[in-house]
PDB file of C-alpha atoms in Angstrom:
ATOM      1  CA  MET A   1     -46.017 -36.905 -42.507  1.00  0.00           C
ATOM      2  CA  THR A   2     -44.634 -33.293 -40.175  1.00  0.00           C
ATOM      3  CA  SER A   3     -46.671 -31.528 -38.061  1.00  0.00           C
ATOM      4  CA  ALA A   4     -46.304 -27.873 -39.039  1.00  0.00           C
ATOM      5  CA  PRO A   5     -46.703 -26.079 -36.452  1.00  0.00           C
ATOM      6  CA  LEU A   6     -44.557 -27.616 -32.833  1.00  0.00           C
ATOM      7  CA  ALA A   7     -42.478 -29.355 -35.809  1.00  0.00           C
ATOM      8  CA  ALA A   8     -41.389 -25.656 -36.784  1.00  0.00           C
ATOM      9  CA  ARG A   9     -41.878 -24.288 -33.665  1.00  0.00           C
ATOM     10  CA  LEU A  10     -39.256 -26.804 -32.325  1.00  0.00           C
ATOM     11  CA  ARG A  11     -36.799 -26.495 -35.539  1.00  0.00           C
ATOM     12  CA  GLY A  12     -33.671 -24.064 -34.779  1.00  0.00           C
ATOM     13  CA  PRO A  13     -34.971 -22.664 -30.938  1.00  0.00           C
ATOM     14  CA  ARG A  14     -32.400 -19.620 -29.756  1.00  0.00           C
ATOM     15  CA  GLY A  15     -32.593 -21.639 -26.681  1.00  0.00           C
ATOM     16  CA  PRO A  16     -32.732 -24.317 -24.291  1.00  0.00           C
ATOM     17  CA  LEU A  17     -35.353 -26.742 -24.648  1.00  0.00           C
ATOM     18  CA  PHE A  18     -36.864 -27.250 -20.806  1.00  0.00           C
ATOM     19  CA  PHE A  19     -37.651 -29.559 -19.446  1.00  0.00           C
ATOM     20  CA  PRO A  20     -38.789 -28.650 -15.558  1.00  0.00           C
ATOM     21  CA  VAL A  21     -39.284 -30.983 -12.645  1.00  0.00           C
ATOM     22  CA  THR A  22     -42.685 -31.856 -10.688  1.00  0.00           C
ATOM     23  CA  ALA A  23     -42.684 -29.353  -7.642  1.00  0.00           C
ATOM     24  CA  TYR A  24     -43.740 -30.697  -4.409  1.00  0.00           C
ATOM     25  CA  GLY A  25     -45.420 -29.530  -1.386  1.00  0.00           C
ATOM     26  CA  PRO A  26     -44.491 -30.845   2.329  1.00  0.00           C
ATOM     27  CA  ASP A  27     -47.236 -33.238   2.469  1.00  0.00           C
ATOM     28  CA  GLY A  28     -45.738 -34.568  -0.771  1.00  0.00           C
ATOM     29  CA  SER A  29     -48.862 -33.594  -2.772  1.00  0.00           C
ATOM     30  CA  VAL A  30     -48.438 -31.088  -5.895  1.00  0.00           C
ATOM     31  CA  ASP A  31     -47.994 -27.621  -5.812  1.00  0.00           C
ATOM     32  CA  LEU A  32     -49.369 -26.503  -8.491  1.00  0.00           C
ATOM     33  CA  ASP A  33     -48.204 -23.307  -7.391  1.00  0.00           C
ATOM     34  CA  VAL A  34     -44.705 -23.261  -6.970  1.00  0.00           C
ATOM     35  CA  TYR A  35     -44.954 -25.024 -10.103  1.00  0.00           C
ATOM     36  CA  ARG A  36     -46.248 -22.628 -12.265  1.00  0.00           C
ATOM     37  CA  ALA A  37     -43.078 -20.475 -10.894  1.00  0.00           C
ATOM     38  CA  HIS A  38     -40.923 -23.120 -11.411  1.00  0.00           C
ATOM     39  CA  VAL A  39     -42.449 -22.843 -15.728  1.00  0.00           C
ATOM     40  CA  ARG A  40     -42.895 -19.363 -15.839  1.00  0.00           C
ATOM     41  CA  ARG A  41     -39.192 -18.465 -14.368  1.00  0.00           C
ATOM     42  CA  GLY A  42     -37.865 -20.711 -17.016  1.00  0.00           C
ATOM     43  CA  VAL A  43     -39.615 -19.143 -19.953  1.00  0.00           C
ATOM     44  CA  GLU A  44     -39.165 -16.025 -18.728  1.00  0.00           C
ATOM     45  CA  ALA A  45     -35.361 -17.135 -19.029  1.00  0.00           C
ATOM     46  CA  GLY A  46     -34.954 -17.948 -22.872  1.00  0.00           C
ATOM     47  CA  ALA A  47     -36.489 -21.795 -23.143  1.00  0.00           C
ATOM     48  CA  ALA A  48     -37.309 -22.490 -26.864  1.00  0.00           C
ATOM     49  CA  ALA A  49     -40.407 -24.668 -25.027  1.00  0.00           C
ATOM     50  CA  VAL A  50     -41.243 -26.238 -21.765  1.00  0.00           C
ATOM     51  CA  PHE A  51     -41.661 -30.516 -21.953  1.00  0.00           C
ATOM     52  CA  ALA A  52     -43.575 -30.914 -18.483  1.00  0.00           C
ATOM     53  CA  CYS A  53     -44.338 -33.987 -17.009  1.00  0.00           C
ATOM     54  CA  CYS A  54     -41.181 -36.236 -18.647  1.00  0.00           C
ATOM     55  CA  GLY A  55     -38.529 -37.957 -17.235  1.00  0.00           C
ATOM     56  CA  THR A  56     -37.352 -35.331 -14.842  1.00  0.00           C
ATOM     57  CA  GLY A  57     -40.539 -34.849 -14.473  1.00  0.00           C
ATOM     58  CA  GLU A  58     -41.208 -37.774 -12.273  1.00  0.00           C
ATOM     59  CA  PHE A  59     -43.818 -38.818 -14.247  1.00  0.00           C
ATOM     60  CA  HIS A  60     -43.454 -42.081 -13.369  1.00  0.00           C
ATOM     61  CA  ALA A  61     -44.353 -40.540  -9.957  1.00  0.00           C
ATOM     62  CA  LEU A  62     -48.035 -38.834 -10.906  1.00  0.00           C
ATOM     63  CA  LEU A  63     -51.074 -40.160 -11.119  1.00  0.00           C
ATOM     64  CA  PRO A  64     -53.648 -39.397 -14.206  1.00  0.00           C
ATOM     65  CA  GLU A  65     -55.205 -36.975 -12.556  1.00  0.00           C
ATOM     66  CA  GLU A  66     -52.144 -35.025 -11.250  1.00  0.00           C
ATOM     67  CA  PHE A  67     -50.178 -35.490 -14.659  1.00  0.00           C
ATOM     68  CA  GLU A  68     -53.424 -33.436 -15.899  1.00  0.00           C
ATOM     69  CA  ALA A  69     -52.887 -30.944 -13.514  1.00  0.00           C
ATOM     70  CA  CYS A  70     -49.354 -30.278 -14.137  1.00  0.00           C
ATOM     71  CA  VAL A  71     -49.760 -29.889 -18.034  1.00  0.00           C
ATOM     72  CA  ARG A  72     -52.196 -27.766 -17.380  1.00  0.00           C
ATOM     73  CA  ALA A  73     -50.569 -25.635 -15.488  1.00  0.00           C
ATOM     74  CA  ALA A  74     -47.695 -25.572 -17.563  1.00  0.00           C
ATOM     75  CA  VAL A  75     -49.633 -24.092 -20.710  1.00  0.00           C
ATOM     76  CA  GLU A  76     -51.138 -21.311 -18.512  1.00  0.00           C
ATOM     77  CA  ALA A  77     -47.222 -20.847 -17.513  1.00  0.00           C
ATOM     78  CA  ALA A  78     -45.731 -20.986 -20.690  1.00  0.00           C
ATOM     79  CA  GLY A  79     -49.382 -18.834 -21.737  1.00  0.00           C
ATOM     80  CA  GLY A  80     -48.443 -19.362 -25.544  1.00  0.00           C
ATOM     81  CA  ARG A  81     -45.363 -17.319 -25.498  1.00  0.00           C
ATOM     82  CA  VAL A  82     -43.425 -21.528 -25.564  1.00  0.00           C
ATOM     83  CA  PRO A  83     -44.954 -24.683 -27.294  1.00  0.00           C
ATOM     84  CA  VAL A  84     -45.505 -27.123 -24.033  1.00  0.00           C
ATOM     85  CA  VAL A  85     -45.045 -31.028 -24.655  1.00  0.00           C
ATOM     86  CA  ALA A  86     -45.912 -33.672 -22.704  1.00  0.00           C
ATOM     87  CA  GLY A  87     -44.630 -37.070 -21.506  1.00  0.00           C
ATOM     88  CA  ALA A  88     -47.182 -39.891 -22.604  1.00  0.00           C
ATOM     89  CA  GLY A  89     -45.974 -43.304 -21.465  1.00  0.00           C
ATOM     90  CA  TYR A  90     -46.191 -46.833 -19.976  1.00  0.00           C
ATOM     91  CA  GLY A  91     -48.502 -49.497 -21.843  1.00  0.00           C
ATOM     92  CA  THR A  92     -50.421 -48.713 -24.901  1.00  0.00           C
ATOM     93  CA  ALA A  93     -53.863 -47.941 -23.511  1.00  0.00           C
ATOM     94  CA  LEU A  94     -52.423 -45.927 -20.737  1.00  0.00           C
ATOM     95  CA  ALA A  95     -49.492 -44.384 -22.445  1.00  0.00           C
ATOM     96  CA  VAL A  96     -53.130 -43.473 -25.296  1.00  0.00           C
ATOM     97  CA  ARG A  97     -55.239 -42.074 -22.133  1.00  0.00           C
ATOM     98  CA  TYR A  98     -52.150 -39.965 -20.910  1.00  0.00           C
ATOM     99  CA  ALA A  99     -51.923 -38.780 -24.394  1.00  0.00           C
ATOM    100  CA  HIS A 100     -55.710 -37.704 -24.261  1.00  0.00           C
ATOM    101  CA  LEU A 101     -55.509 -36.084 -20.731  1.00  0.00           C
ATOM    102  CA  ALA A 102     -52.382 -33.753 -22.592  1.00  0.00           C
ATOM    103  CA  GLN A 103     -54.348 -32.876 -25.177  1.00  0.00           C
ATOM    104  CA  ALA A 104     -57.808 -31.620 -23.085  1.00  0.00           C
ATOM    105  CA  ALA A 105     -55.105 -30.132 -20.786  1.00  0.00           C
ATOM    106  CA  GLY A 106     -53.675 -27.689 -24.086  1.00  0.00           C
ATOM    107  CA  ALA A 107     -50.446 -29.490 -24.283  1.00  0.00           C
ATOM    108  CA  ASP A 108     -48.785 -28.813 -28.027  1.00  0.00           C
ATOM    109  CA  GLY A 109     -47.113 -31.615 -27.976  1.00  0.00           C
ATOM    110  CA  LEU A 110     -46.733 -35.774 -26.377  1.00  0.00           C
ATOM    111  CA  LEU A 111     -42.877 -36.997 -26.187  1.00  0.00           C
ATOM    112  CA  ALA A 112     -43.473 -40.542 -25.946  1.00  0.00           C
ATOM    113  CA  MET A 113     -41.635 -42.525 -23.858  1.00  0.00           C
ATOM    114  CA  PRO A 114     -41.151 -46.597 -23.759  1.00  0.00           C
ATOM    115  CA  PRO A 115     -43.556 -48.789 -22.668  1.00  0.00           C
ATOM    116  CA  TYR A 116     -43.395 -49.687 -19.568  1.00  0.00           C
ATOM    117  CA  LEU A 117     -40.337 -52.924 -18.868  1.00  0.00           C
ATOM    118  CA  VAL A 118     -41.221 -55.359 -21.552  1.00  0.00           C
ATOM    119  CA  ILE A 119     -37.949 -56.183 -24.133  1.00  0.00           C
ATOM    120  CA  ALA A 120     -40.766 -55.549 -27.636  1.00  0.00           C
ATOM    121  CA  GLY A 121     -39.797 -56.418 -30.907  1.00  0.00           C
ATOM    122  CA  GLN A 122     -39.584 -53.582 -33.717  1.00  0.00           C
ATOM    123  CA  GLU A 123     -42.948 -54.375 -35.032  1.00  0.00           C
ATOM    124  CA  GLY A 124     -44.089 -54.272 -31.593  1.00  0.00           C
ATOM    125  CA  LEU A 125     -42.579 -51.255 -31.108  1.00  0.00           C
ATOM    126  CA  LEU A 126     -44.234 -49.592 -34.357  1.00  0.00           C
ATOM    127  CA  ARG A 127     -47.651 -50.523 -33.414  1.00  0.00           C
ATOM    128  CA  HIS A 128     -47.694 -48.716 -30.079  1.00  0.00           C
ATOM    129  CA  TYR A 129     -46.226 -45.733 -31.186  1.00  0.00           C
ATOM    130  CA  ARG A 130     -48.676 -46.127 -34.041  1.00  0.00           C
ATOM    131  CA  GLU A 131     -51.640 -46.581 -31.997  1.00  0.00           C
ATOM    132  CA  VAL A 132     -50.212 -43.446 -29.533  1.00  0.00           C
ATOM    133  CA  ALA A 133     -50.002 -41.568 -32.799  1.00  0.00           C
ATOM    134  CA  ALA A 134     -53.455 -41.982 -33.833  1.00  0.00           C
ATOM    135  CA  ALA A 135     -54.997 -41.332 -31.006  1.00  0.00           C
ATOM    136  CA  THR A 136     -55.206 -37.657 -30.875  1.00  0.00           C
ATOM    137  CA  ASP A 137     -53.967 -34.430 -33.067  1.00  0.00           C
ATOM    138  CA  LEU A 138     -51.113 -33.860 -31.133  1.00  0.00           C
ATOM    139  CA  PRO A 139     -47.918 -34.299 -32.606  1.00  0.00           C
ATOM    140  CA  VAL A 140     -45.605 -36.417 -31.322  1.00  0.00           C
ATOM    141  CA  ILE A 141     -41.470 -37.607 -30.619  1.00  0.00           C
ATOM    142  CA  VAL A 142     -40.493 -40.517 -30.079  1.00  0.00           C
ATOM    143  CA  TYR A 143     -38.025 -41.075 -27.455  1.00  0.00           C
ATOM    144  CA  GLN A 144     -34.455 -44.266 -28.173  1.00  0.00           C
ATOM    145  CA  ARG A 145     -33.967 -45.385 -24.409  1.00  0.00           C
ATOM    146  CA  ASP A 146     -33.677 -48.393 -22.021  1.00  0.00           C
ATOM    147  CA  ASN A 147     -36.564 -51.194 -23.580  1.00  0.00           C
ATOM    148  CA  ALA A 148     -37.182 -49.073 -26.467  1.00  0.00           C
ATOM    149  CA  VAL A 149     -34.766 -49.169 -29.195  1.00  0.00           C
ATOM    150  CA  PHE A 150     -35.184 -49.035 -32.749  1.00  0.00           C
ATOM    151  CA  THR A 151     -33.512 -49.830 -36.122  1.00  0.00           C
ATOM    152  CA  PRO A 152     -33.303 -47.222 -38.874  1.00  0.00           C
ATOM    153  CA  PRO A 153     -36.048 -49.184 -41.020  1.00  0.00           C
ATOM    154  CA  THR A 154     -38.062 -48.755 -37.598  1.00  0.00           C
ATOM    155  CA  VAL A 155     -37.390 -45.448 -37.357  1.00  0.00           C
ATOM    156  CA  ALA A 156     -38.213 -44.301 -41.435  1.00  0.00           C
ATOM    157  CA  GLU A 157     -41.643 -47.105 -41.082  1.00  0.00           C
ATOM    158  CA  LEU A 158     -42.471 -43.846 -37.317  1.00  0.00           C
ATOM    159  CA  ALA A 159     -41.217 -41.204 -40.086  1.00  0.00           C
ATOM    160  CA  ARG A 160     -43.352 -42.053 -42.390  1.00  0.00           C
ATOM    161  CA  THR A 161     -46.521 -42.322 -39.465  1.00  0.00           C
ATOM    162  CA  ASP A 162     -49.262 -39.388 -39.596  1.00  0.00           C
ATOM    163  CA  GLY A 163     -48.225 -37.183 -36.292  1.00  0.00           C
ATOM    164  CA  ILE A 164     -44.503 -38.811 -35.929  1.00  0.00           C
ATOM    165  CA  ILE A 165     -42.553 -35.405 -36.758  1.00  0.00           C
ATOM    166  CA  GLY A 166     -39.599 -36.736 -34.486  1.00  0.00           C
ATOM    167  CA  PHE A 167     -37.223 -38.819 -32.549  1.00  0.00           C
ATOM    168  CA  LYS A 168     -35.197 -38.656 -29.563  1.00  0.00           C
ATOM    169  CA  ASP A 169     -32.174 -40.174 -28.336  1.00  0.00           C
ATOM    170  CA  GLY A 170     -31.099 -41.632 -24.600  1.00  0.00           C
ATOM    171  CA  LEU A 171     -29.059 -44.600 -26.375  1.00  0.00           C
ATOM    172  CA  GLY A 172     -25.873 -43.223 -26.688  1.00  0.00           C
ATOM    173  CA  ASP A 173     -25.508 -44.891 -29.509  1.00  0.00           C
ATOM    174  CA  LEU A 174     -23.663 -42.474 -32.862  1.00  0.00           C
ATOM    175  CA  ASP A 175     -23.013 -45.286 -34.833  1.00  0.00           C
ATOM    176  CA  LEU A 176     -27.090 -45.769 -34.908  1.00  0.00           C
ATOM    177  CA  MET A 177     -28.124 -42.774 -34.493  1.00  0.00           C
ATOM    178  CA  GLN A 178     -25.867 -42.063 -38.305  1.00  0.00           C
ATOM    179  CA  ARG A 179     -27.116 -45.374 -39.948  1.00  0.00           C
ATOM    180  CA  ILE A 180     -30.818 -43.620 -38.049  1.00  0.00           C
ATOM    181  CA  VAL A 181     -30.450 -40.113 -39.451  1.00  0.00           C
ATOM    182  CA  SER A 182     -28.500 -41.913 -42.350  1.00  0.00           C
ATOM    183  CA  ALA A 183     -31.267 -43.693 -43.133  1.00  0.00           C
ATOM    184  CA  VAL A 184     -34.726 -41.580 -42.838  1.00  0.00           C
ATOM    185  CA  ARG A 185     -32.560 -38.621 -45.098  1.00  0.00           C
ATOM    186  CA  THR A 186     -32.497 -41.609 -47.722  1.00  0.00           C
ATOM    187  CA  GLU A 187     -36.230 -42.957 -47.425  1.00  0.00           C
ATOM    188  CA  VAL A 188     -38.607 -40.357 -45.936  1.00  0.00           C
ATOM    189  CA  PRO A 189     -38.743 -36.977 -48.083  1.00  0.00           C
ATOM    190  CA  GLY A 190     -39.111 -34.401 -45.354  1.00  0.00           C
ATOM    191  CA  ASP A 191     -37.832 -32.587 -41.780  1.00  0.00           C
ATOM    192  CA  PHE A 192     -38.019 -34.938 -39.229  1.00  0.00           C
ATOM    193  CA  LEU A 193     -36.772 -33.929 -35.794  1.00  0.00           C
ATOM    194  CA  TYR A 194     -34.371 -35.479 -33.747  1.00  0.00           C
ATOM    195  CA  PHE A 195     -32.833 -34.612 -30.254  1.00  0.00           C
ATOM    196  CA  ASN A 196     -30.440 -35.557 -27.849  1.00  0.00           C
ATOM    197  CA  GLY A 197     -31.988 -36.863 -24.798  1.00  0.00           C
ATOM    198  CA  LEU A 198     -28.939 -38.305 -22.809  1.00  0.00           C
ATOM    199  CA  PRO A 199     -29.284 -37.310 -18.936  1.00  0.00           C
ATOM    200  CA  THR A 200     -26.866 -33.653 -19.349  1.00  0.00           C
ATOM    201  CA  ALA A 201     -27.314 -33.433 -22.997  1.00  0.00           C
ATOM    202  CA  GLU A 202     -25.066 -31.545 -23.300  1.00  0.00           C
ATOM    203  CA  GLN A 203     -21.633 -33.019 -22.094  1.00  0.00           C
ATOM    204  CA  THR A 204     -22.138 -35.592 -25.885  1.00  0.00           C
ATOM    205  CA  GLN A 205     -23.790 -32.774 -28.037  1.00  0.00           C
ATOM    206  CA  LEU A 206     -20.859 -31.821 -29.621  1.00  0.00           C
ATOM    207  CA  ALA A 207     -20.764 -35.161 -30.650  1.00  0.00           C
ATOM    208  CA  TYR A 208     -24.583 -35.167 -32.266  1.00  0.00           C
ATOM    209  CA  ARG A 209     -23.955 -32.143 -33.420  1.00  0.00           C
ATOM    210  CA  ALA A 210     -20.947 -34.011 -35.378  1.00  0.00           C
ATOM    211  CA  LEU A 211     -24.552 -35.891 -37.502  1.00  0.00           C
ATOM    212  CA  GLY A 212     -26.408 -33.474 -37.274  1.00  0.00           C
ATOM    213  CA  ILE A 213     -29.063 -33.161 -34.327  1.00  0.00           C
ATOM    214  CA  THR A 214     -28.924 -29.153 -32.480  1.00  0.00           C
ATOM    215  CA  LEU A 215     -31.630 -30.324 -30.232  1.00  0.00           C
ATOM    216  CA  TYR A 216     -31.155 -31.423 -27.268  1.00  0.00           C
ATOM    217  CA  SER A 217     -32.904 -31.497 -23.581  1.00  0.00           C
ATOM    218  CA  SER A 218     -31.331 -29.680 -20.772  1.00  0.00           C
ATOM    219  CA  ALA A 219     -32.299 -30.543 -17.198  1.00  0.00           C
ATOM    220  CA  VAL A 220     -29.229 -28.136 -15.836  1.00  0.00           C
ATOM    221  CA  PHE A 221     -31.261 -24.907 -17.620  1.00  0.00           C
ATOM    222  CA  CYS A 222     -33.980 -25.699 -14.547  1.00  0.00           C
ATOM    223  CA  PHE A 223     -31.520 -24.664 -12.018  1.00  0.00           C
ATOM    224  CA  ALA A 224     -28.717 -22.471 -13.745  1.00  0.00           C
ATOM    225  CA  PRO A 225     -29.986 -21.138 -17.029  1.00  0.00           C
ATOM    226  CA  GLU A 226     -28.066 -18.784 -17.491  1.00  0.00           C
ATOM    227  CA  ILE A 227     -25.640 -21.404 -17.802  1.00  0.00           C
ATOM    228  CA  ALA A 228     -27.357 -23.790 -20.382  1.00  0.00           C
ATOM    229  CA  LEU A 229     -27.840 -20.606 -22.077  1.00  0.00           C
ATOM    230  CA  ALA A 230     -24.041 -19.477 -22.020  1.00  0.00           C
ATOM    231  CA  PHE A 231     -23.181 -23.066 -23.826  1.00  0.00           C
ATOM    232  CA  HIS A 232     -26.383 -23.295 -25.791  1.00  0.00           C
ATOM    233  CA  ARG A 233     -25.483 -19.966 -27.801  1.00  0.00           C
ATOM    234  CA  ALA A 234     -21.464 -21.034 -27.848  1.00  0.00           C
ATOM    235  CA  LEU A 235     -22.973 -24.033 -29.670  1.00  0.00           C
ATOM    236  CA  ARG A 236     -24.690 -21.734 -32.294  1.00  0.00           C
ATOM    237  CA  GLU A 237     -22.210 -19.321 -32.723  1.00  0.00           C
ATOM    238  CA  GLY A 238     -18.951 -22.034 -33.241  1.00  0.00           C
ATOM    239  CA  ASP A 239     -17.961 -20.220 -30.541  1.00  0.00           C
ATOM    240  CA  GLU A 240     -15.561 -24.044 -29.331  1.00  0.00           C
ATOM    241  CA  SER A 241     -14.264 -23.096 -26.422  1.00  0.00           C
ATOM    242  CA  THR A 242     -16.059 -21.538 -24.931  1.00  0.00           C
ATOM    243  CA  ALA A 243     -18.263 -24.640 -25.281  1.00  0.00           C
ATOM    244  CA  ARG A 244     -15.194 -26.275 -23.573  1.00  0.00           C
ATOM    245  CA  ARG A 245     -14.331 -24.081 -21.252  1.00  0.00           C
ATOM    246  CA  LEU A 246     -17.739 -25.168 -19.792  1.00  0.00           C
ATOM    247  CA  LEU A 247     -17.764 -28.905 -20.874  1.00  0.00           C
ATOM    248  CA  ASP A 248     -14.616 -28.907 -18.173  1.00  0.00           C
ATOM    249  CA  GLY A 249     -15.406 -26.789 -15.416  1.00  0.00           C
ATOM    250  CA  PHE A 250     -19.153 -26.748 -15.368  1.00  0.00           C
ATOM    251  CA  TYR A 251     -20.694 -30.123 -17.320  1.00  0.00           C
ATOM    252  CA  ARG A 252     -18.078 -32.878 -16.508  1.00  0.00           C
ATOM    253  CA  PRO A 253     -17.576 -32.252 -12.536  1.00  0.00           C
ATOM    254  CA  PHE A 254     -21.590 -32.145 -12.637  1.00  0.00           C
ATOM    255  CA  VAL A 255     -21.863 -35.258 -14.304  1.00  0.00           C
ATOM    256  CA  GLU A 256     -19.480 -37.212 -12.105  1.00  0.00           C
ATOM    257  CA  LEU A 257     -21.165 -36.133  -9.496  1.00  0.00           C
ATOM    258  CA  ARG A 258     -24.203 -37.638 -11.161  1.00  0.00           C
ATOM    259  CA  ALA A 259     -22.987 -40.654 -11.442  1.00  0.00           C
ATOM    260  CA  GLN A 260     -23.023 -41.151  -7.977  1.00  0.00           C
ATOM    261  CA  GLY A 261     -25.979 -41.856  -7.088  1.00  0.00           C
ATOM    262  CA  ARG A 262     -29.121 -43.521  -8.277  1.00  0.00           C
ATOM    263  CA  GLY A 263     -31.237 -40.932  -9.878  1.00  0.00           C
ATOM    264  CA  TYR A 264     -29.557 -38.525  -9.623  1.00  0.00           C
ATOM    265  CA  ALA A 265     -30.115 -37.300 -13.081  1.00  0.00           C
ATOM    266  CA  VAL A 266     -33.432 -36.676 -11.250  1.00  0.00           C
ATOM    267  CA  ALA A 267     -32.874 -35.744  -7.680  1.00  0.00           C
ATOM    268  CA  LEU A 268     -29.919 -33.575  -7.774  1.00  0.00           C
ATOM    269  CA  VAL A 269     -31.872 -31.302 -10.708  1.00  0.00           C
ATOM    270  CA  LYS A 270     -34.491 -31.144  -8.170  1.00  0.00           C
ATOM    271  CA  ALA A 271     -31.132 -30.809  -5.120  1.00  0.00           C
ATOM    272  CA  GLY A 272     -30.399 -27.196  -7.685  1.00  0.00           C
ATOM    273  CA  VAL A 273     -33.568 -26.141  -7.760  1.00  0.00           C
ATOM    274  CA  ARG A 274     -33.773 -26.282  -4.101  1.00  0.00           C
ATOM    275  CA  LEU A 275     -30.415 -24.443  -2.877  1.00  0.00           C
ATOM    276  CA  ARG A 276     -31.746 -21.316  -7.139  1.00  0.00           C
ATOM    277  CA  GLY A 277     -34.031 -20.586  -3.868  1.00  0.00           C
ATOM    278  CA  LEU A 278     -36.905 -22.828  -5.339  1.00  0.00           C
ATOM    279  CA  ASP A 279     -38.797 -25.250  -2.960  1.00  0.00           C
ATOM    280  CA  VAL A 280     -39.776 -27.439  -4.958  1.00  0.00           C
ATOM    281  CA  GLY A 281     -40.100 -30.384  -2.113  1.00  0.00           C
ATOM    282  CA  GLU A 282     -37.851 -33.563  -2.422  1.00  0.00           C
ATOM    283  CA  VAL A 283     -38.224 -36.697  -5.356  1.00  0.00           C
ATOM    284  CA  ARG A 284     -40.711 -39.455  -4.571  1.00  0.00           C
ATOM    285  CA  PRO A 285     -40.230 -42.461  -3.800  1.00  0.00           C
ATOM    286  CA  PRO A 286     -38.871 -45.159  -5.528  1.00  0.00           C
ATOM    287  CA  LEU A 287     -36.250 -42.338  -6.467  1.00  0.00           C
ATOM    288  CA  HIS A 288     -33.981 -40.160  -3.298  1.00  0.00           C
ATOM    289  CA  GLU A 289     -33.018 -37.402  -2.221  1.00  0.00           C
ATOM    290  CA  PRO A 290     -29.239 -36.560  -2.654  1.00  0.00           C
ATOM    291  CA  SER A 291     -26.783 -37.105   0.687  1.00  0.00           C
ATOM    292  CA  GLU A 292     -25.833 -33.981   2.048  1.00  0.00           C
ATOM    293  CA  ASP A 293     -22.163 -33.905   1.313  1.00  0.00           C
ATOM    294  CA  HIS A 294     -23.327 -34.560  -2.391  1.00  0.00           C
ATOM    295  CA  VAL A 295     -25.820 -31.662  -2.084  1.00  0.00           C
ATOM    296  CA  LYS A 296     -22.647 -29.402  -1.176  1.00  0.00           C
ATOM    297  CA  GLN A 297     -20.934 -30.024  -4.357  1.00  0.00           C
ATOM    298  CA  LEU A 298     -23.449 -29.699  -6.587  1.00  0.00           C
ATOM    299  CA  ALA A 299     -23.458 -25.753  -5.232  1.00  0.00           C
ATOM    300  CA  GLN A 300     -19.163 -25.772  -5.243  1.00  0.00           C
ATOM    301  CA  ILE A 301     -19.798 -26.802  -8.651  1.00  0.00           C
ATOM    302  CA  ILE A 302     -23.100 -24.502  -9.240  1.00  0.00           C
ATOM    303  CA  GLU A 303     -20.905 -21.637  -7.810  1.00  0.00           C
ATOM    304  CA  ARG A 304     -17.678 -22.536 -11.027  1.00  0.00           C
ATOM    305  CA  GLY A 305     -20.187 -22.277 -13.289  1.00  0.00           C
ATOM    306  CA  TYR A 306     -21.778 -18.181 -12.685  1.00  0.00           C
ATOM    307  CA  ALA A 307     -17.519 -17.395 -11.889  1.00  0.00           C
ATOM    308  CA  LEU A 308     -17.090 -19.061 -15.953  1.00  0.00           C
ATOM    309  CA  ILE A 309     -20.255 -17.841 -17.705  1.00  0.00           C
ATOM    310  CA  GLU A 310     -19.243 -14.110 -15.568  1.00  0.00           C
ATOM    311  CA  GLU A 311     -15.600 -14.367 -17.190  1.00  0.00           C
ATOM    312  CA  GLU A 312     -16.676 -15.095 -20.383  1.00  0.00           C
ATOM    313  CA  ALA A 313     -18.580 -11.480 -20.036  1.00  0.00           C
TER     314      ALA A 313
END
């Protein structure tokens, strides 16, 4: 079943999907003023949606009351201009609790992340996500990665479930995704949304587009929105020359740097936001900060990326 308002707003966006980092002050507590500024800048830069308190936003590190406060702040900063989708995860009971908190904070939808740690069978996964979807009126996007990997028949059952509107892939198995898309298209009438949710999704988006998957998350948008927008525009307009130039000169070096540290999919992004002038603080443990040398390399990669889009202009 499709929840038309959110699904319609996410379909065919004119800008990237924005996954803001969560801002912390010097004492390590959540800094809502800086967080609002970060979200506001992203919306004003051209984000099509805000995904608050998800992977890049350190969902794992937030207390429930911090989570609710951040989602509420994101909703305030977005001001109705774009939808706000909030993360929800852990075991079923906690995921349902976070879903209720997100609804109370004014979110437009949920990104349902994998259950905590356990490796569940398909029947258990299906029951988990159906209970999350039934808990509130918020439309749900199911996130495949790590310990939550789905068969095509299970995704077809998810697509039949009231309240579940989409499927985000963070696994990267294109053969599996092709079979999932085919199964849902064959068995479940209507439009079901698909998202490329791999870290630095731009790096793989040309391949995902070949499967008909045009939506993707953009962590780069957090610290270099102009680069992310230039890439998104190149894909939308079929300008593969510009897309490949940005892949070769910016995205590949960034991905290779990201691979040099565990947790850099978040920590390096947060360092990038600080480099661009907004002090969002450090990551919370168990993540750790990038080395000084890696931050210097990041600054050089960002500079190179901006030079590339200036050449295009």
